[in-house]
Amino acid sequence: YSLCQINMKKQPILNRFWPYLVIVAVWFLFSTPFFLKGLAPFPGKYLVTFFPPWSSQYGMPVKNNAMPDVISQIYPWKKVTIDTWKQGKVPLWNPYNFAGTPHAANYQSAVFSPLNLLFFVLPEKDAWSLLILLQPLLAGMFMYLFLRSLVRSDTASLIGSIAFMFCGFIVTWMAYGTLAYAALWLPLMLFAVNTYFKKRTSWWNLPLLSLSIALSFFSGHFQISLYVFSFMTAYAFYCVYEAKDLKKGFQILLFIIFGIFLSLLQILPSLEAYLASVRSSLFNTAGAIDIKYLITIFAPDFYGNPVTRNDWFGYYAEWASYIGVIPLLLSIYAMVSKKQSQENFFLYAIPVTLIIAVATPVSAWVAQLKIPVLSTSIPSRLIVMTSFSLSVLASFGLDAVIRDWKDKEKRRIYTFSIFIVILITFVFIVVYFFTAFTAYKLIIAKRNIILPTLLSLSMVCIFLMGLIANKGIQRILLAIIICIVSFDLLRYAFKWMPFDPKDYMYPKTPLLTFLQERVGYDRVFGNIGDEVHTYFLLPSLQGYDAVYRARYGEFIRSASEGRVIEPERSIVHVDKHG
């Protein structure tokens, strides 16, 4: 590792930093609708087309209507958070939902996230846009740092970084600005742990670990932060075991505890709110990924896509596991190649995380344990740890390919290429001759498996060409791999992510102006929802929040019939006909 650092210092600046420039370039290509066209990464057309009062005067084609929580929760809560901070107060209370409710304690408000500072230096809509768009950039940068600390080559580290920054989990949850932030600090945590166990350590390694833990827990989604924390802790113990250095292990443990201590600012009030909520007693036995859906790791739209309105099976966002076709093939190549000690942890992590995320007896058992948060949340979201591990292995896989090119290891490359061709042939035979799909569903499956197949075959060709090429041609082949991976994942991200005109972000209407001028200290009840109440400061009896107070939900719901009725899971609605 020290020699690697010395060699890096001797390299020209462009040679040292070109992968970062590529990450920025790929990110900028994804962000061009914002930077070049002035569009916001926000489902604005969905808001004004489907939700009153705007739905009565707007109406237009909508790209993606699979993200209602952005409209009714995340963005309005962010406005309350920023407006309250700007008044010099801590945003502890939201007076606009549930006749008043805790705000900082609801966790998804991300009151203590340092990224809220964007709203103090930029206009609201631009700050929100950057908040959303920074997620893949930070994920890519942090992943590259971590993979380089594993002594992966520049190109291999870059491939793993692009795979993670636009993996299915980050892409499908990007518009929320919470779940992906909770996950993207993981590679930075592992970077801090990894560098600390090298011979040359710096004073900043362990403080960086503590800070990264806190930043994840401040990001707005406790379930994902808990997964990240557990994964990081397991990796730290693995490093202690590999290094046989209990002293460093004890020091890391102290800074892990310190990171949790910093996070208590968010965790403690959220714990109190959680215990008083309906969710704390509703244990979830559903939501794990159906095993048939795992084919979407290879072909993400095999069962359709909500954007094209032809999805017919599964939960696209909750079950997203895509990391790109070529990174997936490279991760498989790493599994069948000669193993290095650093990759064993991620090799073990894949089946462990999959067996919990997928509908298996293990995932059902976890639900039956009735563990707070873990047993009350959707288990499929653990798939982000699987995607992360596969992205790491993809970097090992590419380095293995480069090594086999150099050593002219024809047997392994030929065997793997034949395996890929046979696998693709098998998938086509199953799809075309043995599926019980209707004709319409079969058309969707057939169409959406073509591109992954072409990408796979292109990778097989590159594998084989590298064996007979000189170093100059091999560099060109590696550049082609980077371009193909970037194209594949950018296409996937562009298809999902809406970029709409900023004018459609909560536009004012005569009705809203009328209500704002007259509400005073009264409360509002009518045919409008949470996307209106909080943003336009209209106090409501109703609300939508995963950790709203159970007693309030019971009270409002019981009012409809005059008898005690159990509250709903996340929503309080006043019965309009009760």
Coordinates of C-alpha atoms in Angstrom, one line a residue:
Y1 CA 0.0 0.0 0.0
S2 CA 2.9 2.4 0.9
L3 CA 4.6 1.6 -2.5
C4 CA 1.2 2.3 -4.2
Q5 CA 1.1 5.7 -2.5
I6 CA 4.7 6.5 -3.5
N7 CA 4.1 5.5 -7.1
M8 CA 0.9 7.7 -7.2
K9 CA 3.0 10.7 -6.0
K10 CA 5.4 10.2 -8.9
Q11 CA 2.6 10.1 -11.5
P12 CA 1.6 13.3 -13.4
I13 CA -1.5 14.9 -12.0
L14 CA -3.7 13.9 -14.9
N15 CA -2.7 10.3 -14.5
R16 CA -3.5 10.4 -10.8
F17 CA -6.9 12.1 -11.1
W18 CA -8.4 11.1 -14.4
P19 CA -10.8 8.5 -12.8
Y20 CA -12.2 11.4 -10.6
L21 CA -12.7 13.4 -13.8
V22 CA -14.5 10.5 -15.4
I23 CA -16.8 10.2 -12.4
V24 CA -17.6 13.9 -12.6
A25 CA -18.1 13.7 -16.4
V26 CA -20.5 10.7 -16.1
W27 CA -22.4 12.5 -13.2
F28 CA -22.5 15.8 -15.3
L29 CA -24.0 13.9 -18.2
F30 CA -26.8 12.6 -15.9
S31 CA -27.3 16.1 -14.5
T32 CA -27.4 18.0 -17.8
P33 CA -31.2 18.5 -17.6
F34 CA -30.6 20.6 -14.5
F35 CA -27.4 22.4 -15.5
L36 CA -28.2 22.9 -19.2
K37 CA -32.0 23.0 -19.4
G38 CA -33.0 24.4 -16.0
L39 CA -35.1 21.4 -15.1
A40 CA -35.4 20.1 -11.5
P41 CA -35.0 16.4 -10.5
F42 CA -38.5 16.5 -9.0
P43 CA -41.7 14.8 -10.2
G44 CA -43.4 18.1 -10.8
K45 CA -45.8 17.0 -13.6
Y46 CA -46.9 14.1 -11.3
L47 CA -47.7 16.6 -8.6
V48 CA -49.8 19.0 -10.7
T49 CA -51.5 16.3 -12.7
F50 CA -52.6 13.9 -10.0
F51 CA -53.1 15.9 -6.8
P52 CA -55.7 18.5 -5.9
P53 CA -56.1 21.4 -6.2
W54 CA -53.7 21.4 -9.2
S55 CA -55.3 18.4 -10.8
S56 CA -58.4 20.4 -11.7
Q57 CA -56.4 22.8 -13.9
Y58 CA -53.4 20.9 -15.1
G59 CA -53.2 17.7 -17.0
M60 CA -50.2 16.3 -18.9
P61 CA -48.3 13.1 -19.6
V62 CA -46.4 12.0 -16.5
K63 CA -43.1 10.2 -16.7
N64 CA -42.9 8.5 -13.3
N65 CA -45.7 8.3 -10.7
A66 CA -43.9 5.9 -8.4
M67 CA -42.7 8.5 -5.9
P68 CA -45.7 10.0 -4.1
D69 CA -43.8 10.3 -0.8
V70 CA -41.4 12.9 -2.3
I71 CA -44.4 15.1 -2.9
S72 CA -46.4 14.5 0.2
Q73 CA -43.6 14.1 2.8
I74 CA -40.0 14.6 1.9
Y75 CA -40.1 18.0 0.1
P76 CA -42.8 19.7 2.3
W77 CA -40.9 18.5 5.5
K78 CA -37.7 19.9 4.0
K79 CA -39.4 23.3 3.7
V80 CA -40.5 23.2 7.4
T81 CA -37.0 22.3 8.4
I82 CA -35.3 25.1 6.5
D83 CA -37.9 27.7 7.3
T84 CA -37.6 26.9 11.0
W85 CA -33.8 26.9 11.0
K86 CA -33.8 30.3 9.2
Q87 CA -35.9 31.6 12.0
G88 CA -33.1 30.6 14.4
K89 CA -35.1 27.8 16.0
V90 CA -34.6 24.0 16.1
P91 CA -37.2 22.3 13.9
L92 CA -38.7 20.2 16.6
W93 CA -42.4 20.6 15.7
N94 CA -44.6 20.5 12.6
P95 CA -47.9 22.2 13.3
Y96 CA -49.4 21.4 9.9
N97 CA -50.0 17.6 10.1
F98 CA -52.0 15.5 12.7
A99 CA -53.1 18.7 14.5
G100 CA -49.4 19.2 15.3
T101 CA -46.7 16.5 15.4
P102 CA -43.0 16.0 16.2
H103 CA -40.9 17.0 13.3
A104 CA -37.2 16.4 14.1
A105 CA -38.2 13.1 15.7
N106 CA -39.9 11.7 12.6
Y107 CA -36.4 10.9 11.3
Q108 CA -37.1 11.3 7.5
S109 CA -37.1 15.1 8.0
A110 CA -33.3 14.9 8.2
V111 CA -33.3 18.0 10.4
F112 CA -29.6 17.6 11.4
S113 CA -28.2 16.8 7.9
P114 CA -25.3 19.2 7.1
L115 CA -26.5 19.2 3.5
N116 CA -29.4 21.5 4.7
L117 CA -26.8 24.3 4.4
L118 CA -27.4 24.2 0.6
F119 CA -30.7 25.9 1.3
F120 CA -29.0 28.8 3.0
V121 CA -26.8 29.7 -0.1
L122 CA -29.1 28.8 -3.0
P123 CA -32.7 29.4 -3.9
E124 CA -35.0 26.6 -2.6
K125 CA -35.6 24.8 -5.9
D126 CA -31.9 24.9 -6.9
A127 CA -30.8 23.7 -3.5
W128 CA -33.2 20.8 -3.6
S129 CA -32.0 19.9 -7.1
L130 CA -28.3 19.8 -6.0
L131 CA -29.3 17.9 -2.8
I132 CA -30.7 15.2 -5.1
L133 CA -28.1 15.2 -7.7
L134 CA -25.1 15.1 -5.3
Q135 CA -26.1 11.6 -4.3
P136 CA -24.6 9.6 -7.2
L137 CA -21.5 11.9 -7.3
L138 CA -20.7 11.4 -3.6
A139 CA -21.4 7.7 -3.9
G140 CA -19.0 7.4 -6.8
M141 CA -16.2 9.5 -5.2
F142 CA -16.4 7.6 -1.9
M143 CA -16.5 4.2 -3.6
Y144 CA -13.5 5.1 -5.7
L145 CA -11.5 6.1 -2.5
F146 CA -12.5 2.8 -0.9
L147 CA -11.6 0.6 -3.9
R148 CA -8.2 2.3 -4.3
S149 CA -7.6 1.6 -0.6
L150 CA -8.1 -2.1 -1.5
V151 CA -5.2 -1.6 -4.0
R152 CA -7.5 -2.0 -7.1
S153 CA -6.3 -0.5 -10.3
D154 CA -7.6 2.9 -11.5
T155 CA -9.8 1.4 -14.2
A156 CA -11.2 -1.4 -11.9
S157 CA -11.9 1.1 -9.2
L158 CA -13.7 3.4 -11.6
I159 CA -15.9 0.5 -12.9
G160 CA -16.9 -0.4 -9.3
S161 CA -17.6 3.3 -8.6
I162 CA -19.9 3.8 -11.6
A163 CA -21.7 0.6 -10.8
F164 CA -22.4 1.7 -7.2
M165 CA -23.2 5.4 -8.0
F166 CA -26.0 4.3 -10.4
C167 CA -27.0 1.0 -8.9
G168 CA -30.7 0.2 -8.7
F169 CA -31.2 1.2 -5.1
I170 CA -29.6 4.6 -5.5
V171 CA -31.4 5.4 -8.8
T172 CA -34.9 4.4 -7.7
W173 CA -34.6 6.2 -4.3
M174 CA -32.6 9.2 -5.6
A175 CA -35.6 11.5 -5.8
Y176 CA -36.2 11.1 -2.0
G177 CA -32.9 12.5 -0.9
T178 CA -32.8 10.3 2.2
L179 CA -32.3 6.5 1.6
A180 CA -29.4 6.9 -0.9
Y181 CA -27.7 9.4 1.4
A182 CA -27.9 6.9 4.3
A183 CA -26.2 4.3 2.1
L184 CA -23.6 6.3 0.3
W185 CA -21.5 7.0 3.4
L186 CA -20.8 3.2 3.6
P187 CA -17.7 3.2 1.3
L188 CA -16.3 6.2 3.2
M189 CA -16.6 4.3 6.4
L190 CA -14.9 1.3 5.0
F191 CA -12.2 3.5 3.5
A192 CA -11.5 4.9 7.0
V193 CA -11.4 1.4 8.5
N194 CA -9.2 0.0 5.7
T195 CA -6.6 2.8 5.7
Y196 CA -6.4 2.6 9.5
F197 CA -5.2 -1.1 9.2
K198 CA -2.5 -0.2 6.7
K199 CA 1.1 0.3 8.0
R200 CA 0.9 4.1 7.5
T201 CA -2.0 5.6 9.3
S202 CA -3.1 9.2 9.8
W203 CA -4.8 11.0 12.6
W204 CA -7.9 11.6 10.5
N205 CA -8.8 7.9 9.9
L206 CA -10.8 7.2 13.0
P207 CA -12.5 10.6 13.3
L208 CA -13.6 10.2 9.7
L209 CA -15.2 6.9 10.6
S210 CA -17.1 8.5 13.5
L211 CA -18.2 11.4 11.3
S212 CA -19.3 9.1 8.5
I213 CA -21.4 7.1 10.9
A214 CA -23.2 10.2 12.2
L215 CA -23.7 11.6 8.7
S216 CA -25.4 8.4 7.7
F217 CA -27.7 8.5 10.7
F218 CA -28.5 12.2 10.0
S219 CA -29.4 11.4 6.4
G220 CA -33.1 10.6 7.0
H221 CA -33.6 6.8 6.9
F222 CA -32.9 4.8 10.0
Q223 CA -33.4 1.4 8.5
I224 CA -30.7 1.9 5.8
S225 CA -28.4 3.5 8.3
L226 CA -28.8 0.5 10.5
Y227 CA -27.9 -1.8 7.6
V228 CA -24.9 0.4 6.8
F229 CA -23.7 0.4 10.4
S230 CA -24.1 -3.3 10.8
F231 CA -22.2 -3.9 7.5
M232 CA -19.4 -1.6 8.5
T233 CA -19.1 -3.1 11.9
A234 CA -18.8 -6.6 10.5
Y235 CA -16.1 -5.4 8.1
A236 CA -14.2 -3.8 10.9
F237 CA -14.3 -7.1 12.9
Y238 CA -13.2 -8.9 9.7
C239 CA -10.2 -6.6 9.4
V240 CA -9.3 -7.1 13.0
Y241 CA -9.4 -10.9 12.4
E242 CA -7.3 -10.6 9.3
A243 CA -4.7 -8.3 10.9
K244 CA -4.7 -10.1 14.3
D245 CA -4.3 -6.6 15.8
L246 CA -6.6 -6.4 18.9
K247 CA -5.2 -3.0 19.9
K248 CA -6.3 -1.4 16.6
G249 CA -9.6 -3.3 16.9
F250 CA -10.3 -1.8 20.3
Q251 CA -9.4 1.7 19.1
I252 CA -11.8 1.3 16.1
L253 CA -14.5 0.1 18.5
L254 CA -14.1 3.3 20.6
F255 CA -14.6 5.5 17.5
I256 CA -17.6 3.4 16.3
I257 CA -19.2 4.0 19.7
F258 CA -18.3 7.7 19.4
G259 CA -20.0 7.8 16.0
I260 CA -23.1 6.4 17.6
F261 CA -22.8 8.9 20.4
L262 CA -22.8 11.8 17.9
S263 CA -25.9 10.2 16.2
L264 CA -27.9 10.2 19.4
L265 CA -29.0 13.8 18.7
Q266 CA -31.2 12.2 16.0
I267 CA -31.7 8.7 17.4
L268 CA -33.0 9.4 20.8
P269 CA -36.0 11.7 19.9
S270 CA -36.8 9.3 17.0
L271 CA -36.8 6.3 19.3
E272 CA -39.3 8.0 21.5
A273 CA -41.5 8.9 18.5
Y274 CA -41.1 5.3 17.2
L275 CA -42.2 3.7 20.5
A276 CA -45.4 5.9 20.5
S277 CA -46.2 5.1 16.9
V278 CA -48.4 2.5 15.2
R279 CA -45.4 1.2 13.3
S280 CA -43.7 -0.1 16.5
S281 CA -46.3 -2.8 16.9
L282 CA -46.9 -3.7 13.3
F283 CA -44.4 -6.4 12.4
N284 CA -44.0 -6.9 8.7
T285 CA -43.9 -10.5 7.3
A286 CA -44.2 -9.3 3.6
G287 CA -42.1 -7.2 1.2
A288 CA -39.2 -9.6 0.7
I289 CA -38.1 -10.1 -2.9
D290 CA -39.7 -12.9 -4.8
I291 CA -37.0 -15.2 -6.0
K292 CA -38.3 -15.1 -9.6
Y293 CA -37.6 -11.3 -9.5
L294 CA -33.8 -11.9 -9.2
I295 CA -33.6 -12.1 -13.0
T296 CA -33.8 -8.3 -12.9
I297 CA -30.2 -8.2 -11.6
F298 CA -29.4 -9.0 -15.3
A299 CA -32.4 -7.4 -17.0
P300 CA -33.9 -4.7 -14.8
D301 CA -37.1 -4.2 -16.9
F302 CA -37.8 -7.9 -17.5
Y303 CA -41.2 -7.5 -15.7
G304 CA -41.7 -4.0 -17.1
N305 CA -41.1 -0.6 -15.7
P306 CA -43.5 1.9 -14.0
V307 CA -42.1 4.6 -16.3
T308 CA -43.5 2.8 -19.4
R309 CA -46.6 1.8 -17.5
N310 CA -46.1 -1.9 -18.3
D311 CA -44.8 -3.3 -15.0
W312 CA -46.9 -6.2 -13.9
F313 CA -45.0 -8.1 -11.2
G314 CA -43.1 -7.0 -8.1
Y315 CA -42.2 -3.7 -6.6
Y316 CA -39.8 -1.9 -8.9
A317 CA -38.2 0.5 -6.5
E318 CA -38.2 -1.7 -3.4
W319 CA -36.7 -4.7 -5.3
A320 CA -34.2 -2.9 -7.5
S321 CA -30.8 -4.7 -7.5
Y322 CA -29.3 -3.7 -10.9
I323 CA -25.6 -2.7 -11.0
G324 CA -25.2 -2.9 -14.8
V325 CA -24.7 -6.0 -17.0
I326 CA -20.9 -5.7 -17.3
P327 CA -20.2 -5.1 -13.6
L328 CA -22.4 -8.1 -12.8
L329 CA -20.4 -10.3 -15.2
L330 CA -17.1 -8.9 -13.8
S331 CA -18.3 -9.7 -10.2
I332 CA -19.0 -13.3 -11.3
Y333 CA -15.6 -13.5 -12.9
A334 CA -14.1 -12.4 -9.6
M335 CA -15.9 -15.3 -7.9
V336 CA -14.4 -17.9 -10.2
S337 CA -10.9 -16.4 -10.2
K338 CA -8.1 -16.7 -7.7
K339 CA -9.4 -15.1 -4.5
Q340 CA -7.6 -12.3 -2.6
S341 CA -8.2 -11.9 1.1
Q342 CA -9.8 -8.5 0.7
E343 CA -12.6 -9.8 -1.5
N344 CA -13.6 -12.7 0.7
F345 CA -15.7 -10.5 3.0
F346 CA -17.8 -9.2 0.1
L347 CA -18.0 -12.7 -1.4
Y348 CA -19.6 -13.9 1.9
A349 CA -21.8 -10.8 2.2
I350 CA -23.7 -11.4 -1.0
P351 CA -25.4 -14.7 0.1
V352 CA -25.9 -13.4 3.6
T353 CA -27.7 -10.2 2.5
L354 CA -29.6 -12.0 -0.3
I355 CA -31.0 -14.6 2.0
I356 CA -32.6 -11.9 4.1
A357 CA -33.7 -9.6 1.3
V358 CA -35.3 -12.4 -0.7
A359 CA -38.4 -14.2 0.4
T360 CA -36.8 -17.2 2.3
P361 CA -37.5 -18.9 5.6
V362 CA -34.7 -16.7 7.0
S363 CA -36.4 -13.4 6.1
A364 CA -39.7 -14.7 7.6
W365 CA -37.8 -15.7 10.7
V366 CA -36.3 -12.2 11.1
A367 CA -39.9 -10.8 10.9
Q368 CA -41.0 -13.3 13.6
L369 CA -38.2 -12.2 15.9
K370 CA -40.1 -8.8 16.3
I371 CA -36.9 -6.8 16.3
P372 CA -37.7 -3.1 16.4
V373 CA -37.2 -1.4 13.0
L374 CA -35.8 -4.5 11.3
S375 CA -39.0 -6.6 11.8
T376 CA -41.3 -3.6 11.1
S377 CA -39.7 -2.5 7.8
I378 CA -39.6 -3.9 4.3
P379 CA -36.6 -6.4 4.3
S380 CA -36.0 -6.1 0.6
R381 CA -34.1 -2.8 1.1
L382 CA -31.2 -4.9 2.4
I383 CA -30.5 -5.5 -1.3
V384 CA -28.4 -2.3 -1.3
M385 CA -25.8 -4.2 0.6
T386 CA -25.8 -6.9 -2.1
S387 CA -25.5 -4.3 -4.8
F388 CA -22.6 -2.7 -2.9
S389 CA -20.8 -6.0 -2.5
L390 CA -21.3 -6.9 -6.2
S391 CA -19.9 -3.5 -7.2
V392 CA -16.8 -4.1 -5.1
L393 CA -16.3 -7.6 -6.6
A394 CA -16.7 -6.0 -10.1
S395 CA -13.5 -4.1 -9.5
F396 CA -11.7 -7.3 -8.4
G397 CA -13.1 -9.1 -11.5
L398 CA -11.7 -6.5 -13.9
D399 CA -8.3 -6.7 -12.3
A400 CA -8.5 -10.4 -12.6
V401 CA -9.3 -10.1 -16.3
I402 CA -6.4 -7.7 -16.8
R403 CA -4.1 -10.1 -15.0
D404 CA -5.3 -13.0 -17.1
W405 CA -4.8 -11.0 -20.3
K406 CA -1.2 -10.4 -19.2
D407 CA -0.6 -14.0 -18.3
K408 CA -2.4 -15.3 -21.4
E409 CA -4.7 -17.3 -19.1
K410 CA -6.8 -18.6 -22.0
R411 CA -8.5 -21.5 -20.3
R412 CA -10.3 -19.3 -17.7
I413 CA -11.4 -16.7 -20.1
Y414 CA -12.5 -19.3 -22.7
T415 CA -14.4 -21.2 -20.0
F416 CA -16.1 -18.0 -18.6
S417 CA -17.0 -16.8 -22.1
I418 CA -18.6 -20.2 -22.9
F419 CA -20.4 -20.1 -19.6
I420 CA -21.9 -16.7 -20.4
V421 CA -23.1 -17.8 -23.8
I422 CA -24.7 -20.9 -22.4
L423 CA -26.3 -18.9 -19.6
I424 CA -27.8 -16.4 -22.1
T425 CA -29.0 -19.3 -24.3
F426 CA -30.6 -20.9 -21.3
V427 CA -32.5 -17.7 -20.4
F428 CA -33.7 -17.3 -23.9
I429 CA -34.9 -20.9 -24.0
V430 CA -36.8 -20.4 -20.8
V431 CA -38.4 -17.1 -21.8
Y432 CA -39.4 -18.3 -25.3
F433 CA -40.5 -21.9 -24.6
F434 CA -41.2 -22.5 -20.9
T435 CA -42.7 -19.3 -19.4
A436 CA -46.4 -19.3 -18.5
F437 CA -46.7 -15.5 -19.3
T438 CA -49.5 -14.1 -21.3
A439 CA -48.7 -12.9 -24.8
Y440 CA -48.5 -9.3 -23.6
K441 CA -46.2 -10.1 -20.7
L442 CA -44.0 -12.2 -22.9
I443 CA -43.6 -9.4 -25.3
I444 CA -42.3 -7.2 -22.5
A445 CA -39.9 -9.8 -21.2
K446 CA -38.5 -10.6 -24.7
R447 CA -38.0 -6.9 -25.6
N448 CA -36.3 -6.0 -22.3
I449 CA -33.9 -8.9 -22.4
I450 CA -32.4 -7.9 -25.8
L451 CA -30.1 -5.1 -24.6
P452 CA -28.6 -7.0 -21.6
T453 CA -27.9 -9.8 -24.0
L454 CA -26.1 -7.6 -26.5
L455 CA -24.1 -6.0 -23.6
S456 CA -23.1 -9.5 -22.4
L457 CA -22.0 -10.6 -25.8
S458 CA -20.0 -7.4 -26.3
M459 CA -18.2 -8.2 -23.0
V460 CA -17.5 -11.7 -24.2
C461 CA -15.9 -10.3 -27.4
I462 CA -13.8 -7.8 -25.3
F463 CA -12.7 -10.7 -23.0
L464 CA -11.5 -12.7 -26.0
M465 CA -9.9 -9.8 -27.9
G466 CA -7.9 -8.8 -24.9
L467 CA -6.1 -12.2 -25.0
I468 CA -4.6 -11.5 -28.4
A469 CA -4.2 -7.7 -28.2
N470 CA -1.1 -5.8 -27.2
K471 CA -1.0 -3.4 -24.3
G472 CA -2.1 -0.4 -26.4
I473 CA -5.2 -2.2 -27.7
Q474 CA -5.9 -3.5 -24.2
R475 CA -6.1 0.1 -22.9
I476 CA -8.5 0.9 -25.7
L477 CA -10.6 -2.2 -24.7
L478 CA -10.7 -1.0 -21.1
A479 CA -11.8 2.5 -22.2
I480 CA -14.6 0.8 -24.2
I481 CA -15.7 -1.1 -21.1
I482 CA -15.9 2.2 -19.2
C483 CA -18.0 3.7 -22.0
I484 CA -20.3 0.7 -22.2
V485 CA -20.8 0.6 -18.4
S486 CA -21.5 4.4 -18.3
F487 CA -23.9 4.1 -21.2
D488 CA -25.8 1.2 -19.6
L489 CA -26.2 2.8 -16.2
L490 CA -26.9 6.3 -17.5
R491 CA -29.7 4.9 -19.7
Y492 CA -31.1 3.1 -16.7
A493 CA -31.0 6.2 -14.5
F494 CA -32.4 8.6 -17.2
K495 CA -35.3 6.2 -17.8
W496 CA -36.3 6.3 -14.2
M497 CA -35.5 9.8 -12.9
P498 CA -37.9 12.6 -13.7
F499 CA -36.6 16.1 -14.6
D500 CA -39.5 18.6 -14.8
P501 CA -39.9 22.4 -15.1
K502 CA -39.4 24.2 -11.8
D503 CA -42.7 26.0 -12.3
Y504 CA -44.5 22.7 -11.4
M505 CA -42.9 22.6 -8.0
Y506 CA -45.9 23.5 -5.8
P507 CA -47.3 26.4 -7.9
K508 CA -49.7 28.7 -6.2
T509 CA -53.4 28.7 -7.2
P510 CA -56.3 31.0 -6.3
L511 CA -57.7 28.3 -4.0
L512 CA -54.4 28.0 -2.0
T513 CA -54.1 31.8 -1.8
F514 CA -57.7 32.0 -0.5
L515 CA -57.0 29.4 2.2
Q516 CA -53.7 31.0 3.3
E517 CA -55.3 34.4 3.7
R518 CA -58.2 33.1 5.9
V519 CA -56.9 30.1 7.9
G520 CA -55.5 32.1 10.8
Y521 CA -55.3 29.8 13.8
D522 CA -58.0 27.4 12.4
R523 CA -57.4 24.0 10.8
V524 CA -58.1 22.9 7.3
F525 CA -60.1 19.9 6.2
G526 CA -61.1 19.1 2.7
N527 CA -60.2 17.4 -0.6
I528 CA -56.5 18.3 -0.4
G529 CA -53.7 16.2 1.0
D530 CA -50.3 16.4 2.7
E531 CA -48.7 17.7 -0.4
V532 CA -50.6 20.9 0.2
H533 CA -50.9 21.3 4.0
T534 CA -47.3 21.4 5.0
Y535 CA -45.8 23.3 2.1
F536 CA -48.5 26.0 2.1
L537 CA -48.7 26.2 5.9
L538 CA -52.3 25.0 6.2
P539 CA -52.7 23.2 9.6
S540 CA -54.5 19.9 9.0
L541 CA -56.3 17.3 11.2
Q542 CA -54.9 14.6 8.8
G543 CA -51.4 13.4 8.0
Y544 CA -49.1 10.8 6.5
D545 CA -46.0 9.7 8.4
A546 CA -44.5 6.3 9.3
V547 CA -44.1 7.3 12.9
Y548 CA -47.1 9.4 13.7
R549 CA -48.5 9.1 17.2
A550 CA -50.8 6.0 17.5
R551 CA -53.1 7.6 20.1
Y552 CA -54.0 10.4 17.7
G553 CA -54.7 8.0 14.8
E554 CA -56.9 5.9 17.1
F555 CA -58.8 9.1 18.2
I556 CA -59.5 10.4 14.7
R557 CA -60.4 7.0 13.2
S558 CA -62.7 6.2 16.1
A559 CA -64.6 9.5 15.6
S560 CA -66.1 8.1 12.4
E561 CA -68.3 5.5 14.2
G562 CA -68.1 6.4 17.8
R563 CA -66.2 3.3 18.9
V564 CA -62.6 2.5 19.4
I565 CA -60.9 1.5 16.1
E566 CA -57.3 0.6 15.6
P567 CA -55.3 3.3 13.7
E568 CA -54.0 2.8 10.2
R569 CA -50.3 2.0 9.5
S570 CA -49.1 5.4 8.3
I571 CA -52.1 7.6 7.5
V572 CA -54.7 9.5 9.4
H573 CA -57.8 10.4 7.4
V574 CA -60.9 12.1 8.7
D575 CA -63.9 10.1 7.4
K576 CA -65.7 12.5 5.0
H577 CA -68.9 10.5 5.3
G578 CA -68.7 9.5 9.0

